[in-house]
Tab-separated table of C-alpha atoms and ligand atoms in Angstrom:
chain	number	residue	atom	x	y	z
A	340	MET	CA	45.235	13.394	113.649
A	341	SER	CA	42.160	13.557	111.455
A	342	LEU	CA	40.998	16.992	112.084
A	343	PRO	CA	37.409	17.314	113.599
A	344	VAL	CA	34.200	18.569	112.776
A	345	ILE	CA	32.327	20.837	113.698
A	346	ALA	CA	28.588	21.323	113.583
A	347	ILE	CA	27.285	25.172	113.737
A	348	VAL	CA	23.957	25.149	115.626
A	349	ILE	CA	21.364	27.871	114.951
A	350	PRO	CA	18.305	28.150	116.691
A	351	CYS	CA	15.452	30.133	114.410
A	352	TYR	CA	12.330	31.731	115.092
A	353	ASN	CA	11.007	34.208	112.223
A	354	GLU	CA	14.242	35.415	110.908
A	355	GLU	CA	13.978	35.328	107.226
A	356	GLU	CA	15.672	38.341	106.153
A	357	ALA	CA	18.556	37.466	109.049
A	358	LEU	CA	19.219	33.969	107.755
A	359	PRO	CA	20.493	34.484	103.956
A	360	PHE	CA	23.129	37.072	105.408
A	361	SER	CA	24.272	35.036	108.493
A	362	ILE	CA	24.323	31.236	106.333
A	363	GLU	CA	26.830	33.314	103.953
A	364	ARG	CA	28.780	34.228	106.233
A	365	ILE	CA	29.175	30.980	108.599
A	366	LEU	CA	29.654	29.360	105.316
A	367	SER	CA	32.792	31.307	104.517
A	368	ILE	CA	33.983	30.886	108.349
A	369	LEU	CA	33.630	27.137	107.832
A	370	ARG	CA	35.935	27.669	104.391
A	371	CYS	CA	38.138	29.327	106.371
A	372	LEU	CA	38.838	27.104	109.270
A	373	ASP	CA	39.473	24.251	106.321
A	374	GLN	CA	41.934	26.680	104.473
A	375	GLN	CA	43.782	27.179	107.852
A	376	GLY	CA	43.421	23.723	108.669
A	377	ILE	CA	42.171	23.483	112.021
A	378	ALA	CA	38.918	21.978	110.553
A	379	SER	CA	37.079	19.065	108.953
A	380	SER	CA	35.970	20.067	105.322
A	381	HIS	CA	33.229	18.368	106.684
A	382	SER	CA	31.799	20.764	109.096
A	383	TYR	CA	28.419	22.030	108.825
A	384	ILE	CA	25.580	24.690	110.211
A	385	LEU	CA	22.718	22.598	111.627
A	386	CYS	CA	19.368	25.401	111.574
A	387	CYS	CA	16.511	24.920	114.009
A	388	ASN	CA	13.534	26.322	113.083
A	389	ASP	CA	12.134	27.003	115.419
A	390	GLY	CA	8.004	26.673	114.839
A	391	SER	CA	8.851	29.898	112.813
A	392	THR	CA	5.356	31.733	111.443
A	393	ASP	CA	7.256	33.289	108.263
A	394	ASP	CA	9.477	31.265	105.708
A	395	THR	CA	12.244	30.406	107.764
A	396	TRP	CA	12.299	26.751	107.312
A	397	GLY	CA	11.680	27.164	103.394
A	398	ILE	CA	15.301	29.305	103.567
A	399	ILE	CA	16.039	26.261	105.326
A	400	LYS	CA	15.558	24.210	102.884
A	401	LYS	CA	16.608	26.005	99.906
A	402	LEU	CA	20.161	26.948	101.327
A	403	HIS	CA	19.871	22.315	101.775
A	404	SER	CA	19.194	22.070	98.528
A	405	GLN	CA	21.838	24.734	97.089
A	406	ASN	CA	24.900	23.529	99.653
A	407	SER	CA	24.708	19.692	101.837
A	408	SER	CA	26.453	21.780	104.466
A	409	VAL	CA	23.409	23.538	105.311
A	410	LYS	CA	21.449	21.558	107.809
A	411	GLY	CA	18.131	21.707	109.375
A	412	ILE	CA	15.603	20.089	111.996
A	413	SER	CA	12.019	22.223	112.419
A	414	LEU	CA	10.173	21.983	115.813
A	415	SER	CA	6.421	21.237	115.340
A	416	HIS	CA	5.760	24.114	117.160
A	417	ASN	CA	7.725	27.197	119.145
A	418	ARG	CA	9.040	26.030	122.320
A	419	GLY	CA	11.572	29.035	123.180
A	420	HIS	CA	14.939	29.732	122.017
A	421	GLN	CA	16.911	27.384	125.163
A	422	TYR	CA	14.479	24.745	123.573
A	423	ALA	CA	15.500	24.946	120.409
A	424	LEU	CA	19.058	25.264	120.795
A	425	LEU	CA	18.932	21.915	123.020
A	426	ALA	CA	17.309	20.059	120.062
A	427	GLY	CA	20.197	21.538	117.595
A	428	LEU	CA	22.988	20.373	119.651
A	429	MET	CA	20.988	17.012	120.938
A	430	THR	CA	20.890	16.386	117.151
A	431	VAL	CA	24.388	17.387	116.437
A	432	LYS	CA	26.042	15.053	119.563
A	433	ASP	CA	26.424	11.822	118.104
A	434	ARG	CA	27.780	13.573	114.228
A	435	CYS	CA	30.308	16.411	115.386
A	436	ASP	CA	33.590	16.349	117.532
A	437	ALA	CA	32.578	19.700	118.585
A	438	ALA	CA	29.543	22.228	118.188
A	439	ILE	CA	29.242	25.531	118.089
A	440	SER	CA	25.807	27.261	119.448
A	441	ILE	CA	25.604	31.082	118.098
A	442	ASP	CA	22.124	32.536	117.048
A	443	ALA	CA	20.762	33.831	113.750
A	444	ASP	CA	21.198	37.326	113.695
A	445	LEU	CA	25.196	37.336	114.443
A	446	GLN	CA	25.161	39.454	117.037
A	447	ASP	CA	28.119	37.699	118.083
A	448	ASP	CA	30.739	38.253	116.010
A	449	PRO	CA	31.066	34.736	113.966
A	450	ASN	CA	35.019	35.073	113.644
A	451	ALA	CA	35.087	34.345	117.568
A	452	ILE	CA	34.428	30.920	115.869
A	453	ILE	CA	38.001	30.494	114.547
A	454	GLU	CA	39.527	31.411	118.121
A	455	MET	CA	36.837	28.934	119.769
A	456	VAL	CA	38.170	26.066	117.068
A	457	LYS	CA	42.163	26.602	118.410
A	458	LYS	CA	41.014	26.562	122.197
A	459	PHE	CA	39.416	23.306	121.384
A	460	ASN	CA	42.185	22.154	119.127
A	461	GLU	CA	44.310	22.709	122.518
A	462	GLY	CA	42.592	20.936	124.865
A	463	CYS	CA	39.471	22.837	126.046
A	464	GLU	CA	35.705	20.891	125.915
A	465	ILE	CA	33.615	23.941	126.635
A	466	VAL	CA	34.808	27.324	125.220
A	467	TYR	CA	32.582	30.300	126.454
A	468	GLY	CA	31.807	33.537	123.880
A	469	VAL	CA	32.049	36.530	125.932
A	470	ARG	CA	31.240	40.123	125.101
A	471	ALA	CA	34.454	42.374	125.467
A	472	SER	CA	31.654	45.558	125.790
A	473	ARG	CA	27.872	46.211	124.907
A	474	ALA	CA	28.528	49.571	123.179
A	475	SER	CA	26.354	49.005	120.329
A	476	ASP	CA	23.240	47.472	122.672
A	477	SER	CA	20.905	50.397	123.789
A	478	TRP	CA	21.708	52.535	126.634
A	479	PHE	CA	17.948	50.381	128.073
A	480	LYS	CA	18.990	47.020	126.974
A	481	ARG	CA	22.584	46.870	128.444
A	482	THR	CA	21.201	48.921	131.799
A	483	THR	CA	18.732	45.815	132.738
A	484	ALA	CA	20.798	43.355	130.854
A	485	ARG	CA	24.068	44.340	133.464
A	486	GLY	CA	20.762	44.192	136.141
A	487	PHE	CA	19.878	40.689	134.778
A	488	TYR	CA	22.912	39.186	135.832
A	489	SER	CA	23.421	40.936	139.106
A	490	PHE	CA	20.437	40.213	140.687
A	491	GLN	CA	20.762	36.884	139.331
A	492	LYS	CA	24.286	36.630	141.428
A	493	SER	CA	22.342	38.346	144.524
A	494	MET	CA	20.040	35.279	144.450
A	495	GLY	CA	22.614	32.683	144.420
A	496	LEU	CA	22.929	31.883	140.138
A	497	ASP	CA	26.563	31.375	138.965
A	498	THR	CA	26.624	32.124	135.125
A	499	VAL	CA	29.657	33.302	133.414
A	500	TYR	CA	29.120	37.316	133.113
A	501	ASP	CA	28.619	38.747	129.646
A	502	HIS	CA	27.889	35.089	128.242
A	503	ALA	CA	25.116	34.444	126.345
A	504	ASP	CA	24.287	30.936	124.371
A	505	TYR	CA	27.509	31.776	122.251
A	506	ARG	CA	29.674	28.568	123.338
A	507	LEU	CA	31.759	25.468	121.994
A	508	MET	CA	30.740	22.484	123.493
A	509	SER	CA	33.031	18.835	122.988
A	510	ASN	CA	30.915	15.780	122.066
A	511	ARG	CA	31.972	14.406	125.407
A	512	ALA	CA	30.894	18.127	126.951
A	513	LEU	CA	27.554	17.469	124.593
A	514	ASN	CA	26.692	13.800	125.991
A	515	LEU	CA	27.140	14.979	129.736
A	516	LEU	CA	24.491	18.094	128.512
A	517	SER	CA	21.925	15.003	127.140
A	518	GLU	CA	22.149	13.717	131.120
A	519	TYR	CA	20.412	16.838	132.400
A	520	GLY	CA	17.052	15.572	131.889
A	521	GLU	CA	15.063	19.224	133.637
A	522	SER	CA	12.258	20.429	131.997
A	523	ASN	CA	12.835	24.288	132.927
A	524	LEU	CA	15.735	24.845	130.870
A	525	PHE	CA	18.540	26.952	131.717
A	526	LEU	CA	21.823	26.726	129.229
A	527	ARG	CA	23.794	29.231	130.837
A	528	GLY	CA	23.390	27.771	134.133
A	529	ILE	CA	23.623	24.242	133.346
A	530	VAL	CA	26.445	23.970	131.216
A	531	PRO	CA	28.787	25.291	134.175
A	532	LEU	CA	27.889	22.567	135.888
A	533	ILE	CA	29.251	20.191	133.180
A	534	GLY	CA	32.655	20.665	134.236
A	535	LEU	CA	35.181	19.876	132.003
A	536	LYS	CA	38.635	21.650	130.814
A	537	THR	CA	37.092	25.411	129.629
A	538	ASP	CA	38.052	29.090	128.551
A	539	VAL	CA	37.052	31.726	127.359
A	540	VAL	CA	36.906	33.955	123.927
A	541	THR	CA	36.068	38.014	123.805
A	542	TYR	CA	34.082	39.593	120.997
A	543	ASP	CA	32.687	42.618	120.360
A	544	ARG	CA	28.916	42.475	120.198
A	545	HIS	CA	26.989	43.891	117.449
A	546	GLU	CA	23.875	45.047	115.749
A	547	ARG	CA	21.423	42.404	114.543
A	548	VAL	CA	22.313	42.116	110.450
A	549	ALA	CA	18.592	42.159	109.980
A	550	GLY	CA	14.984	41.920	111.515
A	551	LYS	CA	14.003	42.198	115.400
A	552	SER	CA	14.556	41.158	118.672
A	553	LYS	CA	12.413	38.018	119.652
A	554	TYR	CA	13.887	39.378	123.083
A	555	PRO	CA	12.268	42.006	124.903
A	556	LEU	CA	12.216	43.140	128.333
A	557	GLY	CA	9.135	40.691	129.755
A	558	LYS	CA	10.533	37.814	128.428
A	559	MET	CA	13.746	38.533	129.262
A	560	LEU	CA	12.761	38.616	132.681
A	561	SER	CA	11.039	35.486	132.984
A	562	PHE	CA	13.861	33.992	131.988
A	563	SER	CA	15.822	35.480	134.279
A	564	ILE	CA	13.583	34.186	137.353
A	565	ASP	CA	13.379	30.683	135.752
A	566	GLY	CA	16.991	30.542	136.166
A	567	ILE	CA	17.189	31.960	139.592
A	568	THR	CA	14.287	29.059	140.293
A	569	SER	CA	15.836	26.800	138.391
A	570	PHE	CA	19.091	26.630	140.203
A	571	SER	CA	19.109	28.760	144.057
A	572	ALA	CA	16.472	27.962	146.740
A	573	ARG	CA	18.015	31.626	148.100
A	574	PRO	CA	14.576	33.582	147.891
A	575	ILE	CA	12.846	31.241	150.334
A	576	ARG	CA	16.016	31.101	152.653
A	577	MET	CA	15.514	35.133	152.223
A	578	ILE	CA	11.886	34.639	153.574
A	579	PHE	CA	13.081	32.474	156.269
A	580	ILE	CA	16.004	35.113	157.298
A	581	ILE	CA	13.354	38.058	157.743
A	582	GLY	CA	10.739	35.766	159.425
A	583	LEU	CA	13.878	34.801	161.670
A	584	ILE	CA	14.945	39.231	162.130
A	585	LEU	CA	11.122	39.457	163.017
A	586	LEU	CA	10.850	37.151	165.763
A	587	LEU	CA	13.878	38.467	167.163
A	588	LEU	CA	12.467	41.755	167.270
A	589	ASP	CA	9.309	40.723	167.864
A	590	VAL	CA	10.819	39.044	171.505
A	591	ALA	CA	12.229	42.671	171.986
A	592	MET	CA	8.583	44.477	171.456
A	593	SER	CA	6.841	41.927	173.919
A	594	ILE	CA	8.849	42.927	176.887
A	595	TYR	CA	8.929	46.503	175.732
A	596	VAL	CA	5.049	46.083	175.246
A	597	PHE	CA	5.183	44.486	179.186
A	598	ILE	CA	6.939	47.242	180.441
A	599	SER	CA	4.388	49.514	179.343
A	600	TYR	CA	1.923	47.547	180.092
A	601	PHE	CA	2.853	47.416	183.632
A	602	GLY	CA	3.841	50.719	183.850
A	603	HIS	CA	1.491	52.544	182.933
A	604	ASP	CA	-1.997	53.520	180.553
A	605	VAL	CA	-1.848	51.852	177.362
A	606	ILE	CA	-4.172	53.458	175.035
A	607	PRO	CA	-4.845	50.833	172.187
A	608	GLY	CA	-3.401	51.975	168.883
A	609	TRP	CA	-5.240	51.645	166.434
A	610	THR	CA	-2.896	52.551	163.274
A	611	SER	CA	-0.110	50.413	164.872
A	612	LEU	CA	-2.510	47.796	164.740
A	613	MET	CA	-3.492	48.607	161.301
A	614	LEU	CA	0.175	48.533	160.593
A	615	SER	CA	1.422	45.604	161.252
A	616	VAL	CA	-1.868	44.371	159.799
A	617	TRP	CA	-0.517	45.251	156.548
A	618	PHE	CA	2.662	44.384	156.932
A	619	LEU	CA	2.810	41.068	158.196
A	620	GLY	CA	0.189	40.200	155.925
A	621	SER	CA	1.810	40.895	152.574
A	622	LEU	CA	5.068	39.268	154.158
A	623	ILE	CA	3.255	36.288	154.358
A	624	LEU	CA	1.689	36.786	151.053
A	625	MET	CA	5.296	37.208	149.531
A	626	GLY	CA	6.463	34.169	151.187
A	627	LEU	CA	3.533	31.668	149.401
A	628	GLY	CA	4.430	33.742	146.010
A	629	VAL	CA	7.775	32.025	146.577
A	630	VAL	CA	6.524	29.119	147.567
A	631	GLY	CA	4.159	28.533	144.585
A	632	GLU	CA	7.292	29.563	142.254
A	633	TYR	CA	8.964	26.333	143.407
A	634	ILE	CA	5.859	23.913	143.615
A	635	GLY	CA	5.239	25.408	140.070
A	636	LYS	CA	8.154	23.933	139.252
A	637	ILE	CA	7.796	20.515	140.953
A	638	PHE	CA	4.538	20.252	139.427
A	639	VAL	CA	6.462	20.520	135.567
A	640	GLU	CA	9.368	18.442	136.190
A	641	VAL	CA	7.492	15.278	137.873
A	642	LYS	CA	5.259	15.168	134.742
A	643	GLN	CA	8.651	14.555	132.784
A	644	ARG	CA	7.196	15.959	129.201
A	645	PRO	CA	9.313	15.373	126.357
A	646	ARG	CA	10.831	18.532	125.578
A	647	TYR	CA	10.691	19.193	122.055
A	648	ALA	CA	9.395	16.721	119.476
A	649	ILE	CA	11.212	17.291	116.474
A	650	SER	CA	8.818	17.140	112.997
A	651	ASP	CA	11.670	17.347	110.213
A	652	TYR	CA	14.826	16.325	110.006
A	653	LEU	CA	17.902	17.819	107.051
A	654	ILE	CA	20.817	15.822	107.697
A	655	ASP	CA	22.095	13.566	105.398
B	601	UDP	N1	14.947	32.335	119.262
B	601	UDP	C1	14.252	30.734	118.983
B	601	UDP	N2	12.735	31.285	119.698
B	601	UDP	C2	12.388	32.059	120.137
B	601	UDP	C3	13.280	33.278	120.190
B	601	UDP	C4	14.032	33.606	119.273
B	601	UDP	O1	14.600	29.928	118.618
B	601	UDP	O2	10.966	31.632	120.638
B	601	UDP	C5	15.961	32.745	118.718
B	601	UDP	C6	16.078	33.765	117.592
B	601	UDP	O3	15.981	33.407	115.969
B	601	UDP	C7	17.641	34.220	117.579
B	601	UDP	C8	18.077	33.686	119.195
B	601	UDP	O4	17.673	32.912	119.183
B	601	UDP	O5	18.072	33.443	116.362
B	601	UDP	C9	18.460	34.849	120.257
B	601	UDP	O6	17.066	35.672	119.898
B	601	UDP	P1	16.787	37.504	119.709
B	601	UDP	O7	18.176	37.648	118.799
B	601	UDP	O8	15.745	38.066	119.492
B	601	UDP	O9	17.459	37.596	121.685
B	601	UDP	P2	18.369	39.190	121.892
B	601	UDP	O10	19.906	38.810	121.068
B	601	UDP	O11	17.448	40.395	120.914
B	601	UDP	O12	17.985	38.902	122.657
B	602	MG	MG1	19.678	38.695	118.840
């Protein structure tokens, strides 16, 4: 049996500081895979430059000229982590036996790659990298990230807990992934839908090797909302349920009003009227907001725009 060719896919956005370290480190892991006889010596790295404004692409080109195991693609402009990752995965789909996606900052321990490949050789088609602890993250990042998972779960979006986009996918899994044509990309939600034999590898999360995070709170929040509205209709159902409860309360309220009306004099209450007008007004606005969110998604989906455009290849 021939050894599997593994492609390591790295989305890179303004990573000129981190990239030289990261590539060096991952190349050593690839050598290790080769020495241990668990992956082919033709395994390689594919860097996806996500429209960086610094010298990231220049560095990728330089590393490619020094070592042909470092390959690259460059998106024509910045599309965001998920799209850069998809572009990379779709590029290696028919050029490897399995692909592993990892961030350029090596916050996810690259040693887990070895475990992932072992699991792949044992027959797993998707292997999730799951963080054993978040000790290296700041208190703020840790708390907001926890909130992010529980909020998603309560809204009906099931993802693998403490798994970001560090995972191995077999050639078959990648081909199945390519059939998901949605524009609002949330890979963490899509991959579990693929099925196939899956397993988990745990690792410790480290500090960034260099550079700054490109995922501040605002981006993380919008990513979370994107995930929920792409995968779950629970928010809209919640509005419906609130409406139903209010309707029941309204029936009880009407009975009470009628009894009071026939029983004794009622002074028309300006305060209660105002309160209900405001309350109902905000409820209606909230409902409209949720409906609007879904209509926005439909709007983007029906246009069926290409999700990325690759301008350069450094493949062969
Ligand atoms: N990234 C990208 N496009 C973007 C933002 C980020 O390709 O628009 C890449 C980035 O280079 C890194 C990965 O996505 O390899 C994760 O980003 P980052 O480490 O900044 O996020 P964090 O780990 O702080 O959540
Ligand atoms: Mg990071």
